[in-house]
Short mmCIF file of C-alpha atoms and ligand atoms in Angstrom, two decimals:
data_model
loop_
_atom_site.label_atom_id
_atom_site.label_comp_id
_atom_site.label_asym_id
_atom_site.label_seq_id
_atom_site.Cartn_x
_atom_site.Cartn_y
_atom_site.Cartn_z
CA MET A 423 17.44 0.92 -17.95
CA SER A 424 14.76 3.39 -17.06
CA ASN A 425 13.60 6.91 -18.00
CA TYR A 426 13.64 8.94 -14.89
CA LEU A 427 11.85 12.42 -14.88
CA ILE A 428 12.81 14.52 -11.88
CA GLY A 429 10.57 17.37 -10.89
CA VAL A 430 12.22 19.97 -8.97
CA SER A 431 10.36 22.54 -7.04
CA GLY A 432 11.73 25.53 -5.05
CA GLY A 433 13.47 24.63 -1.73
CA ILE A 434 16.90 24.47 -0.47
CA ALA A 435 16.79 20.63 -0.72
CA CYS A 436 17.28 21.22 -4.53
CA TYR A 437 21.03 20.76 -3.95
CA LYS A 438 20.29 17.18 -2.78
CA THR A 439 18.40 16.35 -6.02
CA LEU A 440 21.77 16.96 -7.93
CA THR A 441 23.14 13.94 -5.97
CA LEU A 442 19.98 11.91 -6.73
CA CYS A 443 20.42 12.65 -10.57
CA ARG A 444 24.09 11.79 -10.27
CA LEU A 445 23.19 8.37 -8.61
CA LEU A 446 20.65 7.52 -11.26
CA MET A 447 23.03 8.55 -14.16
CA LYS A 448 25.85 6.37 -12.64
CA ALA A 449 23.44 3.53 -12.48
CA GLY A 450 22.96 3.91 -16.30
CA HIS A 451 19.50 5.44 -16.35
CA ASP A 452 18.34 8.22 -18.53
CA VAL A 453 17.45 11.24 -16.58
CA ARG A 454 15.47 14.52 -17.32
CA VAL A 455 14.72 17.34 -15.02
CA VAL A 456 11.66 19.73 -14.96
CA MET A 457 12.24 22.76 -12.72
CA THR A 458 9.96 25.40 -11.38
CA GLU A 459 11.07 29.02 -11.61
CA ASN A 460 11.71 29.10 -7.98
CA ALA A 461 13.83 26.01 -7.99
CA CYS A 462 16.11 27.79 -10.47
CA LYS A 463 16.77 30.35 -7.70
CA PHE A 464 18.47 27.75 -5.56
CA VAL A 465 20.22 25.64 -8.17
CA THR A 466 20.74 26.61 -11.81
CA PRO A 467 19.35 24.54 -14.76
CA LEU A 468 23.05 24.29 -16.02
CA ALA A 469 24.00 22.37 -12.96
CA PHE A 470 21.23 19.68 -13.76
CA GLU A 471 22.14 19.76 -17.42
CA THR A 472 25.79 19.10 -16.63
CA ILE A 473 24.94 16.01 -14.57
CA THR A 474 22.11 14.63 -16.72
CA ARG A 475 23.48 15.60 -20.10
CA ASN A 476 19.98 16.52 -21.09
CA ARG A 477 18.24 19.73 -21.24
CA ALA A 478 16.61 20.88 -17.89
CA TYR A 479 13.04 22.15 -18.73
CA VAL A 480 11.68 25.25 -16.98
CA GLY A 481 9.37 27.35 -18.87
CA GLU A 482 6.32 26.24 -20.79
CA PHE A 483 7.06 28.61 -23.61
CA ASP A 484 10.87 28.86 -23.44
CA ALA A 485 12.83 29.78 -26.62
CA GLY A 486 14.79 27.03 -28.24
CA LEU A 487 12.24 24.31 -27.32
CA ASP A 488 11.70 21.83 -30.19
CA PRO A 489 8.35 22.93 -32.08
CA ALA A 490 7.78 19.31 -32.99
CA THR A 491 7.12 18.39 -29.38
CA ILE A 492 4.68 19.51 -26.67
CA GLU A 493 6.95 19.43 -23.82
CA HIS A 494 4.50 18.63 -20.85
CA ILE A 495 2.71 15.91 -22.84
CA ASP A 496 5.91 14.30 -24.28
CA LEU A 497 7.75 14.37 -20.89
CA ALA A 498 4.86 12.67 -19.22
CA GLY A 499 4.77 9.93 -21.83
CA TRP A 500 8.60 9.53 -21.92
CA ALA A 501 8.92 8.96 -18.19
CA ASP A 502 8.96 5.48 -16.64
CA GLU A 503 9.27 6.97 -13.27
CA PHE A 504 8.27 10.52 -12.24
CA VAL A 505 9.79 11.76 -8.98
CA ILE A 506 9.04 15.26 -7.33
CA ALA A 507 12.14 15.96 -5.26
CA PRO A 508 11.97 18.32 -3.42
CA ALA A 509 8.19 18.68 -3.40
CA THR A 510 7.31 21.98 -1.63
CA ALA A 511 4.17 22.44 0.19
CA ASN A 512 2.91 24.61 -2.65
CA THR A 513 3.58 21.99 -5.33
CA ILE A 514 1.95 19.29 -3.18
CA ALA A 515 -1.16 21.54 -2.82
CA LYS A 516 -1.19 21.96 -6.56
CA ILE A 517 -0.96 18.19 -7.09
CA ALA A 518 -3.75 17.62 -4.54
CA HIS A 519 -6.06 20.01 -6.52
CA GLY A 520 -5.02 19.54 -10.21
CA ILE A 521 -3.54 22.88 -10.66
CA ALA A 522 -1.19 23.08 -13.79
CA ASP A 523 0.21 26.67 -13.73
CA ASN A 524 3.85 25.79 -14.63
CA LEU A 525 5.73 23.23 -16.72
CA LEU A 526 6.24 20.94 -13.76
CA THR A 527 2.63 20.82 -12.63
CA SER A 528 1.44 20.68 -16.37
CA THR A 529 3.65 17.64 -16.78
CA ILE A 530 2.13 15.93 -13.59
CA LEU A 531 -1.45 16.28 -14.81
CA PRO A 532 -1.22 14.04 -18.01
CA TYR A 533 1.15 11.58 -16.34
CA LYS A 534 -0.84 8.36 -15.87
CA LYS A 535 1.26 6.45 -13.40
CA ARG A 536 2.16 6.67 -9.75
CA LEU A 537 4.29 9.68 -8.71
CA LEU A 538 7.00 9.40 -6.09
CA ILE A 539 6.98 12.48 -4.02
CA ALA A 540 9.62 13.58 -1.54
CA PRO A 541 8.25 16.46 0.50
CA ALA A 542 10.77 19.15 1.79
CA MET A 543 9.71 22.04 3.89
CA ASN A 544 9.95 23.81 7.27
CA VAL A 545 8.63 21.76 10.22
CA ASP A 546 5.69 23.95 10.84
CA MET A 547 4.65 24.08 7.25
CA TYR A 548 4.83 20.26 7.14
CA ALA A 549 2.70 19.99 10.28
CA ASN A 550 -0.02 22.38 9.00
CA PRO A 551 -3.15 20.49 8.80
CA ILE A 552 -3.69 21.80 5.19
CA THR A 553 -0.47 20.21 4.11
CA GLN A 554 -1.33 17.04 6.03
CA GLU A 555 -4.60 16.97 4.41
CA ASN A 556 -3.05 17.64 0.86
CA LEU A 557 -0.51 14.70 1.41
CA LYS A 558 -3.47 12.36 2.44
CA LYS A 559 -5.31 13.42 -0.81
CA VAL A 560 -2.30 12.87 -2.85
CA GLU A 561 -1.66 9.54 -1.32
CA ALA A 562 -5.28 8.54 -1.71
CA MET A 563 -4.76 9.30 -5.59
CA GLY A 564 -2.18 6.38 -5.51
CA HIS A 565 0.83 8.42 -5.38
CA MET A 566 3.75 7.37 -3.03
CA ILE A 567 5.03 9.84 -0.47
CA ILE A 568 8.66 9.31 0.54
CA ASP A 569 8.49 10.35 4.16
CA PRO A 570 10.73 13.24 5.13
CA GLY A 571 13.42 13.00 7.71
CA THR A 572 13.57 14.57 11.12
CA GLY A 573 16.56 16.93 12.08
CA GLU A 574 18.10 20.16 11.74
CA MET A 575 16.73 22.45 8.91
CA ALA A 576 18.19 25.32 6.87
CA CYS A 577 15.97 27.71 8.72
CA ASP A 578 17.51 26.48 12.18
CA ALA A 579 14.33 24.75 13.20
CA GLU A 580 14.41 21.08 14.32
CA GLY A 581 11.74 18.46 13.37
CA LYS A 582 10.22 16.69 10.50
CA GLY A 583 10.36 18.16 6.96
CA ARG A 584 13.79 17.58 5.77
CA MET A 585 13.73 15.92 2.39
CA ALA A 586 14.75 12.27 2.54
CA GLU A 587 18.42 11.66 1.68
CA PRO A 588 19.08 11.27 -2.13
CA GLU A 589 20.67 7.78 -1.35
CA ASP A 590 17.40 6.74 0.29
CA ILE A 591 15.23 7.94 -2.64
CA PHE A 592 17.58 6.33 -5.06
CA GLN A 593 17.24 3.04 -3.15
CA ILE A 594 13.42 3.21 -3.06
CA LEU A 595 13.42 4.03 -6.85
CA THR A 596 15.73 1.22 -7.80
CA ALA A 597 14.76 -1.41 -5.18
CA GLU A 598 14.67 -4.96 -6.50
CA MET A 599 11.18 -6.37 -7.20
CA PRO A 600 11.83 -9.85 -5.76
CA LEU A 601 8.03 -10.67 -6.31
CA LYS A 602 7.88 -9.73 -9.99
CA GLY A 603 5.76 -12.25 -11.84
CA VAL A 604 4.25 -13.63 -8.51
CA LYS A 605 0.58 -13.63 -8.13
CA VAL A 606 -0.67 -12.80 -4.69
CA LEU A 607 -4.44 -12.96 -3.51
CA VAL A 608 -5.20 -11.15 -0.37
CA THR A 609 -8.53 -11.01 1.71
CA ALA A 610 -9.02 -8.21 4.09
CA GLY A 611 -11.71 -6.75 6.59
CA PRO A 612 -14.63 -8.38 7.98
CA THR A 613 -17.63 -10.02 6.26
CA ALA A 614 -21.22 -8.70 7.04
CA GLU A 615 -24.16 -11.15 7.14
CA PRO A 616 -27.43 -9.33 6.75
CA ILE A 617 -30.30 -10.01 9.08
CA ASP A 618 -32.65 -7.58 7.32
CA PRO A 619 -32.28 -4.52 4.89
CA VAL A 620 -30.75 -2.49 7.79
CA ARG A 621 -29.08 -4.96 10.24
CA TYR A 622 -26.28 -7.34 9.94
CA ILE A 623 -23.81 -9.24 12.03
CA THR A 624 -20.18 -8.85 11.57
CA ASN A 625 -16.68 -9.24 13.01
CA ARG A 626 -14.26 -6.62 14.42
CA SER A 627 -11.78 -5.92 11.62
CA SER A 628 -10.58 -2.58 10.04
CA GLY A 629 -8.92 -4.21 7.04
CA LYS A 630 -5.57 -2.45 7.86
CA MET A 631 -3.56 -5.62 8.02
CA GLY A 632 -4.70 -7.01 4.80
CA ALA A 633 -4.57 -3.77 2.91
CA ALA A 634 -0.88 -3.36 4.22
CA ILE A 635 -0.12 -6.78 2.98
CA ALA A 636 -1.61 -6.08 -0.54
CA ARG A 637 0.36 -2.75 -0.66
CA LYS A 638 3.55 -4.26 0.37
CA ALA A 639 3.25 -7.13 -2.06
CA SER A 640 2.54 -4.74 -4.80
CA GLU A 641 5.67 -2.54 -3.89
CA MET A 642 7.66 -5.67 -3.97
CA GLY A 643 6.54 -6.26 -7.59
CA ALA A 644 3.75 -8.76 -7.21
CA GLU A 645 0.55 -8.87 -9.13
CA VAL A 646 -1.88 -8.37 -6.38
CA LYS A 647 -5.61 -8.80 -5.99
CA LEU A 648 -7.38 -7.75 -2.89
CA ILE A 649 -10.79 -9.08 -2.01
CA ALA A 650 -12.16 -6.82 0.67
CA GLY A 651 -15.14 -6.98 2.93
CA PRO A 652 -16.96 -3.91 4.05
CA VAL A 653 -14.11 -1.57 5.20
CA SER A 654 -13.76 2.23 5.56
CA ILE A 655 -9.93 2.41 5.11
CA ASN A 656 -8.36 3.93 1.93
CA LEU A 657 -7.81 1.20 -0.56
CA ASN A 658 -6.87 3.48 -3.53
CA GLY A 659 -4.21 2.23 -5.98
CA LEU A 660 -5.02 -1.50 -5.12
CA ASN A 661 -6.78 -3.87 -7.42
CA VAL A 662 -9.97 -4.50 -5.27
CA THR A 663 -12.95 -6.76 -5.59
CA SER A 664 -15.42 -5.71 -2.88
CA VAL A 665 -17.65 -8.26 -1.27
CA THR A 666 -20.12 -8.37 1.69
CA THR A 667 -20.79 -11.80 2.87
CA ALA A 668 -18.67 -14.87 3.52
CA GLU A 669 -20.32 -16.72 0.70
CA GLU A 670 -19.41 -13.86 -1.75
CA MET A 671 -15.88 -13.89 -0.40
CA LEU A 672 -15.58 -17.72 -0.92
CA ASN A 673 -16.81 -17.23 -4.52
CA ALA A 674 -14.34 -14.45 -5.24
CA VAL A 675 -11.42 -16.45 -3.74
CA ARG A 676 -12.45 -19.50 -5.85
CA GLU A 677 -12.66 -17.47 -9.04
CA ASN A 678 -9.10 -16.39 -8.56
CA LEU A 679 -7.62 -19.31 -7.08
CA ALA A 680 -6.22 -21.14 -10.09
CA ASP A 681 -4.43 -17.98 -10.95
CA THR A 682 -2.76 -17.41 -7.54
CA ASP A 683 0.71 -18.42 -6.24
CA MET A 684 0.27 -17.00 -2.67
CA LEU A 685 -3.09 -16.66 -0.95
CA ILE A 686 -3.11 -14.62 2.31
CA MET A 687 -6.38 -14.74 4.23
CA ALA A 688 -6.22 -11.86 6.57
CA ALA A 689 -10.04 -11.40 6.46
CA ALA A 690 -12.07 -11.83 9.65
CA VAL A 691 -14.76 -14.02 8.06
CA ALA A 692 -17.99 -14.38 9.96
CA ASP A 693 -18.43 -17.97 11.06
CA TYR A 694 -22.19 -17.61 11.25
CA LYS A 695 -24.96 -15.98 9.27
CA PRO A 696 -28.72 -15.55 10.07
CA ALA A 697 -30.53 -18.63 9.14
CA GLN A 698 -33.06 -16.55 7.33
CA TYR A 699 -32.92 -13.10 5.76
CA SER A 700 -35.89 -10.85 6.20
CA GLU A 701 -36.72 -8.84 3.08
CA LYS A 702 -38.67 -6.61 5.38
CA LYS A 703 -37.28 -4.60 8.31
CA ILE A 704 -37.99 -6.49 11.40
CA LYS A 705 -40.17 -4.45 13.88
CA LYS A 706 -39.53 -4.40 17.47
CA ASN A 707 -42.68 -6.26 18.80
CA ASN A 708 -41.25 -8.40 21.55
CA GLU A 709 -39.12 -7.74 24.61
CA GLU A 710 -36.69 -10.45 23.46
CA MET A 711 -35.47 -11.23 20.05
CA ASN A 712 -33.68 -14.32 18.70
CA VAL A 713 -31.98 -14.48 15.58
CA PRO A 714 -31.28 -18.13 14.61
CA LEU A 715 -27.77 -18.55 13.02
CA THR A 716 -26.39 -21.12 10.65
CA ARG A 717 -22.80 -21.89 9.89
CA ASN A 718 -20.92 -20.11 7.10
CA PRO A 719 -18.62 -22.03 4.88
CA ASP A 720 -14.96 -22.10 6.14
CA ILE A 721 -13.22 -20.52 3.14
CA LEU A 722 -9.83 -21.92 3.72
CA LYS A 723 -11.22 -25.38 4.48
CA THR A 724 -13.27 -25.32 1.46
CA ILE A 725 -10.52 -24.47 -0.89
CA SER A 726 -7.86 -26.39 0.76
CA ALA A 727 -9.27 -29.35 -1.33
CA GLU A 728 -8.45 -27.56 -4.52
CA LYS A 729 -4.91 -26.38 -3.35
CA LEU A 730 -2.16 -26.95 -5.86
CA GLU A 731 1.17 -28.41 -4.84
CA LYS A 732 3.07 -25.11 -5.69
CA GLN A 733 0.60 -22.79 -4.05
CA VAL A 734 1.33 -21.28 -0.61
CA PHE A 735 -1.65 -20.55 1.78
CA VAL A 736 -1.18 -18.21 4.65
CA GLY A 737 -3.96 -17.92 7.24
CA PHE A 738 -4.45 -15.75 10.33
CA ALA A 739 -5.50 -16.59 13.90
CA ALA A 740 -6.96 -13.95 16.09
CA GLU A 741 -6.97 -15.49 19.49
CA SER A 742 -7.92 -14.18 23.04
CA ASN A 743 -6.33 -17.24 24.84
CA ASP A 744 -4.15 -20.27 24.20
CA VAL A 745 -2.82 -18.55 21.18
CA LYS A 746 -0.28 -21.01 20.34
CA GLU A 747 -2.45 -24.12 20.63
CA ASN A 748 -5.29 -22.57 18.74
CA ALA A 749 -3.00 -21.22 16.06
CA LEU A 750 -1.30 -24.68 15.59
CA ALA A 751 -4.72 -26.52 15.29
CA LYS A 752 -5.79 -24.18 12.57
CA LEU A 753 -2.49 -24.42 10.66
CA GLN A 754 -3.25 -28.15 10.48
CA SER A 755 -6.96 -28.29 9.90
CA LYS A 756 -6.86 -25.62 7.29
CA LYS A 757 -3.67 -27.21 5.45
CA LEU A 758 -1.85 -23.89 5.78
CA ASP A 759 1.85 -23.34 5.08
CA LEU A 760 1.99 -20.62 7.64
CA ILE A 761 -0.36 -19.14 10.13
CA VAL A 762 0.02 -15.61 11.66
CA ALA A 763 -1.38 -15.54 15.12
CA ASN A 764 -2.12 -12.50 17.18
CA ASP A 765 -3.23 -12.08 20.82
CA ILE A 766 -6.37 -9.89 20.73
CA SER A 767 -6.50 -9.57 24.39
CA ARG A 768 -3.96 -6.89 24.06
CA GLY A 769 -5.29 -3.41 23.43
CA ASP A 770 -2.22 -1.87 22.17
CA ILE A 771 -1.90 -3.84 19.06
CA GLY A 772 -4.25 -5.47 16.32
CA PHE A 773 -7.74 -4.33 15.31
CA GLU A 774 -7.84 -0.47 14.42
CA SER A 775 -4.29 -0.01 15.58
CA ASP A 776 -1.36 0.88 13.12
CA GLU A 777 0.83 -1.56 14.96
CA ASN A 778 0.69 -5.32 15.45
CA GLU A 779 2.81 -8.16 17.19
CA VAL A 780 2.36 -11.48 15.73
CA SER A 781 3.73 -14.99 16.03
CA LEU A 782 4.41 -16.95 12.84
CA TYR A 783 3.93 -20.77 12.84
CA PHE A 784 5.17 -22.75 9.94
CA ALA A 785 3.99 -26.23 8.65
CA ASP A 786 7.56 -27.61 9.26
CA GLY A 787 7.05 -26.93 12.84
CA THR A 788 9.30 -23.72 13.21
CA ASN A 789 8.04 -20.52 14.52
CA LEU A 790 9.04 -16.81 14.62
CA GLU A 791 8.14 -13.97 16.91
CA SER A 792 7.81 -10.52 15.11
CA GLY A 793 8.03 -8.12 18.04
CA LYS A 794 5.93 -4.91 18.07
CA MET A 795 6.15 -3.19 14.80
CA HIS A 796 4.13 -1.11 12.26
CA LYS A 797 1.66 -3.17 10.25
CA SER A 798 3.56 -2.39 6.98
CA GLU A 799 6.62 -4.06 8.60
CA VAL A 800 4.53 -7.10 9.73
CA ALA A 801 3.24 -7.18 6.17
CA LYS A 802 6.84 -7.36 4.74
CA LEU A 803 7.72 -10.11 7.26
CA ILE A 804 4.81 -12.27 6.29
CA ILE A 805 5.28 -11.77 2.55
CA ASN A 806 9.10 -12.53 2.85
CA ARG A 807 8.44 -15.70 4.72
CA ALA A 808 5.55 -16.87 2.51
CA PHE A 809 7.76 -16.29 -0.58
CA ASP A 810 10.68 -18.17 0.98
CA ILE A 811 8.16 -21.21 1.16
CA PHE A 812 6.96 -20.47 -2.43
CA ARG A 813 10.49 -20.56 -3.69
CA GLY A 814 11.29 -23.75 -1.80
CA LYS A 815 8.34 -25.63 -3.24
N1 CTP B 585 -11.48 -18.14 7.78
C1 CTP B 585 -11.96 -18.70 6.63
N2 CTP B 585 -13.44 -18.89 6.64
C2 CTP B 585 -14.14 -18.76 7.86
C3 CTP B 585 -13.40 -18.36 9.00
C4 CTP B 585 -12.09 -18.02 8.89
O1 CTP B 585 -11.29 -18.90 5.71
N3 CTP B 585 -15.35 -18.97 7.84
C5 CTP B 585 -9.97 -17.96 7.74
C6 CTP B 585 -9.54 -16.54 8.11
O2 CTP B 585 -9.45 -15.74 7.16
C7 CTP B 585 -8.26 -16.87 8.87
C8 CTP B 585 -8.23 -18.23 9.44
O3 CTP B 585 -9.36 -18.84 8.72
O4 CTP B 585 -7.19 -16.86 8.04
C9 CTP B 585 -8.69 -18.34 10.87
O5 CTP B 585 -9.68 -17.62 11.16
P1 CTP B 585 -10.26 -17.52 12.79
O6 CTP B 585 -11.52 -16.59 12.60
O7 CTP B 585 -9.30 -17.16 13.65
O8 CTP B 585 -10.67 -19.09 13.04
P2 CTP B 585 -11.76 -19.90 12.79
O9 CTP B 585 -11.40 -21.00 11.99
O10 CTP B 585 -13.13 -19.18 12.38
O11 CTP B 585 -11.97 -20.63 14.27
P3 CTP B 585 -12.60 -19.89 15.64
O12 CTP B 585 -13.60 -18.76 15.18
O13 CTP B 585 -13.35 -21.10 16.14
O14 CTP B 585 -11.42 -19.50 16.42
#
């Protein structure tokens, strides 16, 4: 059973948080509540105290507090999970900027783990670029935003901003961690092979698919390491080893291989590198310029010789034609358990896009079409299937 600290800021959605507390109590957890002064205008501390059977904390200097404890520090240390529900635009802005001007925000600052934040506000307040920027900032700090719902609001407006339903928040909080104890190694992004100090050759890859896999595996309880080539996406909250070249990626994969249950190679590794690196910047002397290239190691092929019986290897195949044939050939030659193929001739999916549509080909000859879905959903599908194989080994 866990210690749940619920931070309640001032919005009409406060009444839904009573249900969240009730659900957590019924599941046998210990629940404590910290409220802002404004939250107390919507729902009284007594309502939360009656449900949680614990004091609802409001003021930093309230009478009756135990002098032996320093509330904001002790509460932050006590909590296994800290949920801010509802999180108003104001409280989100304070989290984004480290402001600690009430007991709730003062408790957030010393809390070392990931917060779960359930925003609730009017549709225009939510859509305001400042709120959006603050949400991005908070997410980049490694916190999790529980997406608000769309629908009718207390202010009669329609749109996005309603706090997620308490049952949904409860589910996210208490979701099973099927991958607990499983070690997942993911590669993402391109590799870059330098020609001289300012030029390099590389592959097109944003790293979004690999990062989505790493995040999803981590949400599902896995111990995740991400080896990332040069990417400009946000990798906050992930355990990342950054590399540049294919050779460096190979070394990083090798170093971690013995301690890996599932390897998911989503990186777009450059197959060739300049035969010679020029220490000096190459000057443009001639009309033509030739850069001799030499083969890079094939990471999957190289390490397949060291593959343990119990390990699951997943590869990707980005193909512009003959998708199935090419993917199946790679599945075999790289000794994979599963290959994820996508058709890069389609502009609406893959590369920088947030969506993808893939075909999964398994070593046992079966296959599966994902249909078009968000990269995080594709990530979940891949992880679930890879885990099925792992369990069956
Ligand atoms: N891969 C790898 N090492 C390389 C190239 C690719 O480990 N040097 C991995 C990729 O991470 C991916 C899979 O192999 O999981 C297939 O990559 P892809 O670039 O589609 O295939 P290649 O084997 O490079 O074949 P080709 O470029 O000829 O299509």
